[in-house]
Tab-separated table of C-alpha atoms and ligand atoms in Angstrom:
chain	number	residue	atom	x	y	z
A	2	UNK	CA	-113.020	-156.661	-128.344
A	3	UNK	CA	-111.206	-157.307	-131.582
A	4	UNK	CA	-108.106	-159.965	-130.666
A	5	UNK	CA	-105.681	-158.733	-133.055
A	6	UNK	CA	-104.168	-156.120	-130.601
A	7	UNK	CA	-102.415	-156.923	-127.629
A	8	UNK	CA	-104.251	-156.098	-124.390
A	9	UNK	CA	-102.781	-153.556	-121.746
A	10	UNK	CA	-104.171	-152.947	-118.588
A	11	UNK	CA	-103.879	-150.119	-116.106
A	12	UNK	CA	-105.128	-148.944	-112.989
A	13	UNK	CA	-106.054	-146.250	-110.633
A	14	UNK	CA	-107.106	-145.008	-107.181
A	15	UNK	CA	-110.319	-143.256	-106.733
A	16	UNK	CA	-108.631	-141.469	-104.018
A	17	UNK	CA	-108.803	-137.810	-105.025
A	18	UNK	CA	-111.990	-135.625	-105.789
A	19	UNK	CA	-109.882	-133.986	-108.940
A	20	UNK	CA	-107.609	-135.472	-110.999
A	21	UNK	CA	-104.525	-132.522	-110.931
A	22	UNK	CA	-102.348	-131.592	-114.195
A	23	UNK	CA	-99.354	-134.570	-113.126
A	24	UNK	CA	-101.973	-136.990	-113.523
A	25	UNK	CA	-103.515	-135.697	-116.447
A	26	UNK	CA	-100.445	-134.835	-118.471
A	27	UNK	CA	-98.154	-137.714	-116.998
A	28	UNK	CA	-100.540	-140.826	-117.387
A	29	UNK	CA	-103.841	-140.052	-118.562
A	30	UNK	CA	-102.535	-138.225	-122.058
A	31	UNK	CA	-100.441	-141.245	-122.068
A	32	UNK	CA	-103.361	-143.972	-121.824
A	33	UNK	CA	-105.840	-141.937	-124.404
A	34	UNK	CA	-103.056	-142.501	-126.845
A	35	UNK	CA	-102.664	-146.092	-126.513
A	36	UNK	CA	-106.298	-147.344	-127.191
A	37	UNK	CA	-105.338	-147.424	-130.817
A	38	UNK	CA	-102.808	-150.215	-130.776
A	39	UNK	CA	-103.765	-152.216	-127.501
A	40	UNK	CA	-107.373	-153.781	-126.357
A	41	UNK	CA	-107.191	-151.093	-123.303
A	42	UNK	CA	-108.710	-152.037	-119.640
A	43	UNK	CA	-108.364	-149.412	-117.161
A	44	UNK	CA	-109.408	-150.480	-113.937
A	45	UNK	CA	-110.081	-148.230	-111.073
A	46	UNK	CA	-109.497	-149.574	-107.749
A	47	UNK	CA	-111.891	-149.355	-105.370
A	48	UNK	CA	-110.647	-153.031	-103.238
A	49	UNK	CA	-107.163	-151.488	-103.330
A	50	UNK	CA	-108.583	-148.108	-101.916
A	51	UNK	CA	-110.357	-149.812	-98.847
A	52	UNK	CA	-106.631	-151.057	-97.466
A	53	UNK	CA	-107.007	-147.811	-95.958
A	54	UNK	CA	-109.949	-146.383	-94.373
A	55	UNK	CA	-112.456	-144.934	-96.198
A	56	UNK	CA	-115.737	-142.673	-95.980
A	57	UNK	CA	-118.103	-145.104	-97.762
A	58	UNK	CA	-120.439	-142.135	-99.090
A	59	UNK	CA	-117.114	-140.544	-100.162
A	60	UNK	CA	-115.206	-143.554	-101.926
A	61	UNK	CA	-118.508	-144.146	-103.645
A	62	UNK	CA	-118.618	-140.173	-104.834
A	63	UNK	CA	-114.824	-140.508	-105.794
A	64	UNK	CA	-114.830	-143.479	-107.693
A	65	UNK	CA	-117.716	-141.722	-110.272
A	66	UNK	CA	-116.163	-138.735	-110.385
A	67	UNK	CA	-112.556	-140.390	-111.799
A	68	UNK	CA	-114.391	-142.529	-113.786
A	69	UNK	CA	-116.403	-139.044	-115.179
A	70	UNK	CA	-112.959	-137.846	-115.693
A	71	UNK	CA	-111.059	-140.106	-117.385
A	72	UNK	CA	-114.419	-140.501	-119.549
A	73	UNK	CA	-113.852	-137.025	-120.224
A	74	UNK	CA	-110.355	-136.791	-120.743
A	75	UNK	CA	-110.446	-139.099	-123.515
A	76	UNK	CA	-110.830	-142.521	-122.581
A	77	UNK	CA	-113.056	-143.896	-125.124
A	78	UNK	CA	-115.803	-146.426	-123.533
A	79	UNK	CA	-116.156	-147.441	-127.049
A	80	UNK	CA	-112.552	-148.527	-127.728
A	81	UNK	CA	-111.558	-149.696	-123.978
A	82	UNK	CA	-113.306	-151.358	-121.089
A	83	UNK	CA	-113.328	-148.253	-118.303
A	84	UNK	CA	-114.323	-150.476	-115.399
A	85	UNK	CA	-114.723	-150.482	-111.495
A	86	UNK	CA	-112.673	-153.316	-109.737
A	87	UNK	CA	-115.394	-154.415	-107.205
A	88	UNK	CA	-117.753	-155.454	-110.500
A	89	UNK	CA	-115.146	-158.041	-111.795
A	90	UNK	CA	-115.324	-160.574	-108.242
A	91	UNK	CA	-112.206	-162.107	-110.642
A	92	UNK	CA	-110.067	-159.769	-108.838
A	93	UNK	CA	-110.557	-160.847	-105.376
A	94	UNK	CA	-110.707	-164.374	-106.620
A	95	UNK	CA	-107.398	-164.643	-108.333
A	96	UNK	CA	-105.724	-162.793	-105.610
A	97	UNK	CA	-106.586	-165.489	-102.992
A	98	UNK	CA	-104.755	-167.876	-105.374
A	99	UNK	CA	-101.763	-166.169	-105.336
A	100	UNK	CA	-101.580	-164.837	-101.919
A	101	UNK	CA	-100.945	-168.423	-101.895
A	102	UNK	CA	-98.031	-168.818	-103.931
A	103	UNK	CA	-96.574	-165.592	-102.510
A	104	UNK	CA	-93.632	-165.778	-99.886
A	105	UNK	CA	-94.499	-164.204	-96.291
A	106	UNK	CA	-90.699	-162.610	-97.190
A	107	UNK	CA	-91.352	-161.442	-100.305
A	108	UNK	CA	-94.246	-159.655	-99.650
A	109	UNK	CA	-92.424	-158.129	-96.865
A	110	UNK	CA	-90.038	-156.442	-99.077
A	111	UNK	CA	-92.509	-154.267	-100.491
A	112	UNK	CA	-91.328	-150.946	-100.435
A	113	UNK	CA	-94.579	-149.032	-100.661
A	114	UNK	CA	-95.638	-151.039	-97.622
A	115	UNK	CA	-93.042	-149.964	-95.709
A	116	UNK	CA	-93.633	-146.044	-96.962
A	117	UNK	CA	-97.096	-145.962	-95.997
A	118	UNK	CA	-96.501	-147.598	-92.831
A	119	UNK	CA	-93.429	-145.631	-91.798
A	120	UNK	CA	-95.812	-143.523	-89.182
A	121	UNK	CA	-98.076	-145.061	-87.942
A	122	UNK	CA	-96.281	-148.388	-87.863
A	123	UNK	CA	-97.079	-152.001	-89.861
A	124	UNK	CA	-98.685	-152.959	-86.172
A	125	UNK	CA	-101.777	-150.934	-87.314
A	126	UNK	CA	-101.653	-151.206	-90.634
A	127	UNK	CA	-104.279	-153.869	-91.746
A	128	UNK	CA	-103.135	-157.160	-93.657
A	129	UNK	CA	-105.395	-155.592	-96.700
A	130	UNK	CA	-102.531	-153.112	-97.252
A	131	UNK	CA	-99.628	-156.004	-96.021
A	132	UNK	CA	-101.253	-157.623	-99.320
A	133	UNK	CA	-101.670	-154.582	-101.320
A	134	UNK	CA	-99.556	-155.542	-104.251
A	135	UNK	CA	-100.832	-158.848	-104.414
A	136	UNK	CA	-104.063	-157.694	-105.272
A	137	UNK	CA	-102.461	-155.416	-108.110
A	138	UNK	CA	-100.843	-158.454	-109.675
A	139	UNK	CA	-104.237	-159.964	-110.119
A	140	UNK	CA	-105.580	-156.985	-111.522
A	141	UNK	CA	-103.030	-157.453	-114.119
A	142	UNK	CA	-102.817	-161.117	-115.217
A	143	UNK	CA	-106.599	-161.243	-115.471
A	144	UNK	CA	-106.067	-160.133	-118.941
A	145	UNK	CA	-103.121	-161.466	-120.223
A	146	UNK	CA	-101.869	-157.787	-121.665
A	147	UNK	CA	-98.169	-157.392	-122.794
A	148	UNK	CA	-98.365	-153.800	-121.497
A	149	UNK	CA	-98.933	-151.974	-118.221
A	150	UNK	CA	-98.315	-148.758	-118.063
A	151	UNK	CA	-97.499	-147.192	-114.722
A	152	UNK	CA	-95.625	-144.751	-112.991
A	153	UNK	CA	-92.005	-145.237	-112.107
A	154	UNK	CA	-92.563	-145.901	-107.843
A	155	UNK	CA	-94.943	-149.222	-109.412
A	156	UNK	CA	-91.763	-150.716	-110.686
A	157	UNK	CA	-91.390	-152.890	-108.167
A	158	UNK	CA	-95.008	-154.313	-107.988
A	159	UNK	CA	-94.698	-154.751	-112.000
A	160	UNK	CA	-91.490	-157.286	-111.073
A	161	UNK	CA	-93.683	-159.045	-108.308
A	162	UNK	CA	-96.512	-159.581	-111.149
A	163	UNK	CA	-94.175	-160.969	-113.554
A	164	UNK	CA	-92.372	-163.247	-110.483
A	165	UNK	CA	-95.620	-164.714	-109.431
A	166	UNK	CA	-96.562	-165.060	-113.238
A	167	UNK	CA	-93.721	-167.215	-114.074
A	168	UNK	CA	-93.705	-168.860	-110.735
A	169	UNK	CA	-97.521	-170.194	-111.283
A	170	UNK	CA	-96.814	-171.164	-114.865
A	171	UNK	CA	-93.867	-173.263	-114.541
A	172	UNK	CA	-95.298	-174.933	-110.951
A	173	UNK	CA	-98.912	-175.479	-112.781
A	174	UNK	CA	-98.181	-174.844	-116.791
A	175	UNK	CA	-98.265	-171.527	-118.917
A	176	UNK	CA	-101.184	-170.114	-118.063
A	177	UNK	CA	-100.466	-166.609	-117.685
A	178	UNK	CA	-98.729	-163.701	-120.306
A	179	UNK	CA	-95.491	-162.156	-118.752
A	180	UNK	CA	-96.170	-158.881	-118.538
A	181	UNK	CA	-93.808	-155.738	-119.259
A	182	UNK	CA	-94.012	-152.621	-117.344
A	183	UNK	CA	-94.374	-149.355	-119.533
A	184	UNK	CA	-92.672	-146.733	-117.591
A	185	UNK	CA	-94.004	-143.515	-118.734
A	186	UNK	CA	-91.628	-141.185	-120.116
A	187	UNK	CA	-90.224	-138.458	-117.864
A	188	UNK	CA	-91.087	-135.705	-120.576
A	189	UNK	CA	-94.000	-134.904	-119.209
A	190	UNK	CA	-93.245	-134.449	-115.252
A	191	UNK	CA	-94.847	-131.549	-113.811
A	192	UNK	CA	-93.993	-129.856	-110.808
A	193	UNK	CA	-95.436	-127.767	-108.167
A	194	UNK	CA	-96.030	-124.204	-108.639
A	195	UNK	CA	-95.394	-123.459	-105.380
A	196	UNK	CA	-92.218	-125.927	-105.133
A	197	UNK	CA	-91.179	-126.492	-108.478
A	198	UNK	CA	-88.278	-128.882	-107.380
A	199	UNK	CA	-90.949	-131.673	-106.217
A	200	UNK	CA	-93.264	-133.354	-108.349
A	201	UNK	CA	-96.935	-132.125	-108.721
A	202	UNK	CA	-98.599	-134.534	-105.985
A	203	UNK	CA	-101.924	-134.002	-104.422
A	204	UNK	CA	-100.314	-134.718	-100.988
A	205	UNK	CA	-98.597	-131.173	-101.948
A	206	UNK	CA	-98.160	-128.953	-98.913
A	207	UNK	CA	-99.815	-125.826	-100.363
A	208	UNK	CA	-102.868	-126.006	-102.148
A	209	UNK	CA	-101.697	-123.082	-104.899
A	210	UNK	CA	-98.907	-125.371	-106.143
A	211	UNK	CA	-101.755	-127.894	-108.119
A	212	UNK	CA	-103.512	-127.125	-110.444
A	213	UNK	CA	-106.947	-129.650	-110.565
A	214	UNK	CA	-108.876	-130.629	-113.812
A	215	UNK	CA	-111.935	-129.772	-111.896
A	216	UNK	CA	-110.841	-126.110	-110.757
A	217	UNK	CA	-112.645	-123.012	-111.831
A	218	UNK	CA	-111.096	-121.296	-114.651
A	219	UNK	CA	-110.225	-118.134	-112.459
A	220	UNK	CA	-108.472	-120.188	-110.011
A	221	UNK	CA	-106.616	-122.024	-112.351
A	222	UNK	CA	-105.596	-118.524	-113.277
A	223	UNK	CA	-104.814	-117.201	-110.348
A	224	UNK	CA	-102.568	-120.625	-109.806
A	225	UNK	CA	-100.343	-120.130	-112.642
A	226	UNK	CA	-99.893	-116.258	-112.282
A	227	UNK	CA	-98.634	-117.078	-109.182
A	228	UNK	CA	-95.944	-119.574	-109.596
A	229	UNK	CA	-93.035	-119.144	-107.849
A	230	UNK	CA	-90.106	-118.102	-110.480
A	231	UNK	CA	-87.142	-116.492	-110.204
A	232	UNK	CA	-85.134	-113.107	-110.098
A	233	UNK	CA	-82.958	-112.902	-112.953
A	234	UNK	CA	-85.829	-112.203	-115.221
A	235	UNK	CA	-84.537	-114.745	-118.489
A	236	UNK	CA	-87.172	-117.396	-119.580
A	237	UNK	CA	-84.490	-120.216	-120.552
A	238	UNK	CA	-85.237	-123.733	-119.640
A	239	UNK	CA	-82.082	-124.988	-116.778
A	240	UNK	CA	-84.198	-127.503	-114.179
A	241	UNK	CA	-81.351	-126.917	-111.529
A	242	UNK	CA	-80.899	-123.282	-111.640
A	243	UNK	CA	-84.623	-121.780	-113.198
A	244	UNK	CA	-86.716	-124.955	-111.667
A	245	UNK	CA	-90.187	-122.477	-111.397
A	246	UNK	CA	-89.390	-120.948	-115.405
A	247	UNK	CA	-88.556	-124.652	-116.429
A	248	UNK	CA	-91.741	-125.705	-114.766
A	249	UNK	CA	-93.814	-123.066	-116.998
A	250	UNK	CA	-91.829	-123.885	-119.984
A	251	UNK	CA	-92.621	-127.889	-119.490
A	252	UNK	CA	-96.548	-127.321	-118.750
A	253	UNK	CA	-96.492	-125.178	-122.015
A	254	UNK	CA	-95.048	-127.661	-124.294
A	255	UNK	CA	-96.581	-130.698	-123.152
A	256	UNK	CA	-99.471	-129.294	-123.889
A	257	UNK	CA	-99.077	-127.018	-126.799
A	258	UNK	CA	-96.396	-129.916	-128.503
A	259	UNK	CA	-94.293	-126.611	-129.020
A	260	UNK	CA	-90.497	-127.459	-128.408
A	261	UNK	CA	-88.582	-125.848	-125.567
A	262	UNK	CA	-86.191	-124.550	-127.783
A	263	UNK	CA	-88.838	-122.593	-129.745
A	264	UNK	CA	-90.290	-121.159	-126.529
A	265	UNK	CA	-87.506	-119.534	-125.240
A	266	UNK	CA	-86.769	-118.129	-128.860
A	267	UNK	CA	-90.193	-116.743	-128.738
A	268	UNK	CA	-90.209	-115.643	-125.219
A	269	UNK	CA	-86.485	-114.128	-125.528
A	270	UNK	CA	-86.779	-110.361	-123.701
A	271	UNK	CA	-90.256	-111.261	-122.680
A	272	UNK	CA	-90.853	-110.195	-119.169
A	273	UNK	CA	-92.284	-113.686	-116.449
A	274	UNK	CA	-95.642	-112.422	-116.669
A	275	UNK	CA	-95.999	-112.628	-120.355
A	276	UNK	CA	-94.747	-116.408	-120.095
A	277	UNK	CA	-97.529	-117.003	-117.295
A	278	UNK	CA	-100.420	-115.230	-119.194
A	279	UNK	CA	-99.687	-117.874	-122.112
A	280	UNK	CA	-99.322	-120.844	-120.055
A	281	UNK	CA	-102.354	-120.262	-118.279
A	282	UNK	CA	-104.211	-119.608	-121.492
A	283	UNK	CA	-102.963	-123.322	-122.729
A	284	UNK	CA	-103.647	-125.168	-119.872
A	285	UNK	CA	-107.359	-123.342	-119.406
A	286	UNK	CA	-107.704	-124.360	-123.452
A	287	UNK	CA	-106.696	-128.040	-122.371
A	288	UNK	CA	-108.817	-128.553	-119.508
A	289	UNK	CA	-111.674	-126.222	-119.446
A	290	UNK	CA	-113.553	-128.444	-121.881
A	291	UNK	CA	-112.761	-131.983	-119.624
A	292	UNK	CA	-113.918	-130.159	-116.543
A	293	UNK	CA	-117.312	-129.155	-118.458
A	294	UNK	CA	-117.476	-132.814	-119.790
A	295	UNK	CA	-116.889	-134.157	-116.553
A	296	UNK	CA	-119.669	-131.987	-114.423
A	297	UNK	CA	-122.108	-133.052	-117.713
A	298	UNK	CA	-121.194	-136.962	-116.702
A	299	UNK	CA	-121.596	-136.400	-113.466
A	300	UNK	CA	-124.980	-134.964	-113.875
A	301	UNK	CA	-126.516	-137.979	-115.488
A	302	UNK	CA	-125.408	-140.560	-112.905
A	303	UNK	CA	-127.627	-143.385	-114.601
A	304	UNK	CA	-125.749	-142.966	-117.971
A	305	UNK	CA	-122.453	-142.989	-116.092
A	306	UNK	CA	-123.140	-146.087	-114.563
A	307	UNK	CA	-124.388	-147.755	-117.628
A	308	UNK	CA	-121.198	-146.882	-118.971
A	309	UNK	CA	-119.047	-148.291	-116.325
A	310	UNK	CA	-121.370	-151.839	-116.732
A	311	UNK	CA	-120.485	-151.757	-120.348
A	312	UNK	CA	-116.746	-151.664	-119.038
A	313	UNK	CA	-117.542	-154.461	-116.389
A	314	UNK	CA	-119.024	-156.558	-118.629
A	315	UNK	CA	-116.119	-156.683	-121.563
A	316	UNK	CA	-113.787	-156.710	-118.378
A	317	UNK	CA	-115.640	-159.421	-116.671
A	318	UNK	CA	-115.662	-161.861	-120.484
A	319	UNK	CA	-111.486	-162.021	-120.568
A	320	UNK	CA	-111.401	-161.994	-116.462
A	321	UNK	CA	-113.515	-165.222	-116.317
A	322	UNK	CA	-111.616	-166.770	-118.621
A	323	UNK	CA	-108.213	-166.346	-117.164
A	324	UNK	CA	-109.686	-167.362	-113.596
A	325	UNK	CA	-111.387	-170.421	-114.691
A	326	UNK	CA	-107.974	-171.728	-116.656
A	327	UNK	CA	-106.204	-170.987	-112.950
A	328	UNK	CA	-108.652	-172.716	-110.902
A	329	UNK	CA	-108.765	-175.904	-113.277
A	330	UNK	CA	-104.705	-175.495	-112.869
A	331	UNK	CA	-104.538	-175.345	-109.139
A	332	UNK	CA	-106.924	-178.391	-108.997
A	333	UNK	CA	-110.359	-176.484	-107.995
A	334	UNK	CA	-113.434	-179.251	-109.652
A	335	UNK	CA	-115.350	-176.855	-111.547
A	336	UNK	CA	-118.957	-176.370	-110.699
A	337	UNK	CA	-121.751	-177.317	-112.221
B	20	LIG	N1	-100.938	-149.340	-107.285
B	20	LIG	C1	-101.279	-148.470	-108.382
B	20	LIG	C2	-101.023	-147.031	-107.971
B	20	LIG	O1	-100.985	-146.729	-106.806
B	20	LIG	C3	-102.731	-148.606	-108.777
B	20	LIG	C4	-103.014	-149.953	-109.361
B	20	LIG	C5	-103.790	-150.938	-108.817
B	20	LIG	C6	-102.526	-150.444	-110.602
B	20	LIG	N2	-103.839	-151.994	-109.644
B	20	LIG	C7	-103.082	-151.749	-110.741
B	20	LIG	C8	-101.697	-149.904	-111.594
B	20	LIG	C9	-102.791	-152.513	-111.851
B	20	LIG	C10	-101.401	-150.711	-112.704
B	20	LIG	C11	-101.936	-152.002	-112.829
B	20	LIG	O2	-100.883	-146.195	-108.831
């Protein structure tokens, strides 16, 4: 890849069989547009996904189809490396190395840990997960980007990247970039349809509140026209008071680019159903053609995994660099 841009790396679980709108619209819009200025790797992250148990025949299913659809959503294979995290061994290599410079303390301060242990306890929890964000910060030095863009809850793991980062360069000399987190902008939250006051999560309670890139048309339909609203019958955008309207409103114009202000001038005296009937039009419009692209990816499995070696292999040219700099640092003889 050309050197004059700065690299940015991202990552992603292959945890869900669809991608939903809050993924597309939040992050993956997000990453399409920043392949122009940055040498892009987005890594999906099969080691991370195995700190919790796993199907195999289902993580392997998973992992192709988010790969087919951030493929299809506009990642371009020709512009960044789209790779899987189990073909670049760098990852589980540098994280050894600084599992070893990370305190037993600081690690235990890990917030997420202590989420996605809260019910079943860390006694059961396995030391994969303990080490969870460890991993992540190798993903991310690897190649030395200046950006990583993530969600707001990775905050935390983006300040334990840049800790162990300047921690290994001033104990063994600058070897790494100090990365900057890129917390996507909150224009673009979506919220359940069914619950518009929480965020649109595939951990929602109620199916009918997502709506999934890989949905038939009809159901994404039948998803929107069914949003919960309101009764006072205005389409105005007020998050506290008209969360379900404001919802519709937000889908519309992150998509469309329309403003909110326009909206509700055009939508002034126009009953909810109108409102609906348009938004489901643009979001059909917007993902209709991924979902089609996707199932055509998906169909050619060969190709898709040709594509994903391409990624592996530009991946695997700046991660063997970076690792082979650390191991001469930590005083590893290199082999022959
Ligand atoms: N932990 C991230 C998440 O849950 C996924 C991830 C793994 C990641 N490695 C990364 C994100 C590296 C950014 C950079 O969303």
């Amino acid at each position: 890849m050309t050197s004059a841009k700065p690299n940015l790396l991202s990552g992603m679980q292959p945890s869900a069989g669809s991608l939903h709108l809050g993924n597309y619209l939040g992050a993956l819009v997000n990453w399409a547009n920043m392949q122009d200025d940055f040498n892009a790797y987005y890594c999906i992250v099969d080691l991370h996904a195995i700190t919790v148990p796993q199907e195999p025949a289902e993580l392997r299913a998973n992992t192709r189809r988010t790969a087919a659809q951030y493929l299809a959503a506009g990642i371009d294979h020709n512009k960044s490396a789209l790779f899987v995290q189990s073909h670049v061994p760098a990852h589980a290599q540098l994280a050894w190395v600084l599992n070893c410079i990370t305190g037993m303390g600081e690690a235990g301060r890990m917030t997420q840990f202590k989420d996605k242990t809260q019910k079943g306890g860390s006694e059961s929890a396995s030391v994969g997960l303990f080490t969870y964000p460890i991993l992540q910060a190798a993903d991310i030095l690897l190649y030395q980007p200046k950006a990583v863009p993530v969600g707001e809850d990775q905050r935390q793991h983006l300040e334990l990247t840049r800790d162990l980062a300047t921690r290994f360069n001033s104990r063994f000399g600058d070897t790494f970039v100090i990365p900057e987190a890129v917390i996507l902008k909150e224009t673009a939250k979506i919220y359940d349809l069914q619950n518009p006051e929480a965020k649109m999560s595939k951990s929602a309670a109620d199916p009918k509140g997502l709506v999934n890139i890989m949905d038939d048309t009809s159901v994404v339909v039948k998803k929107i026209k069914s949003a919960v609203t309101d009764t006072d019958g205005e389409i105005r955008f007020d998050r506290d008071a008209k969360p379900g309207i404001s919802n519709l409103l937000g889908i519309h114009s992150a998509i469309s680019g329309e403003s909110i202000a326009s909206l509700e001038a055009r939508f002034a005296g126009a009953g909810y159903g109108a409102l609906k009937g348009e938004v489901a039009d643009v979001v059909v419009a917007a993902i209709e053609p991924i979902r089609n692209r996707t199932e055509e990816l998906l169909s050619d499995v060969a190709e898709l995994d040709r594509l994903l070696a391409d990624g592996a292999a530009k991946a695997n040219a700046q991660a063997e660099q970076t690792l082979a700099a650390v191991y001469d640092r930590v005083g590893f003889i290199a082999a022959r």
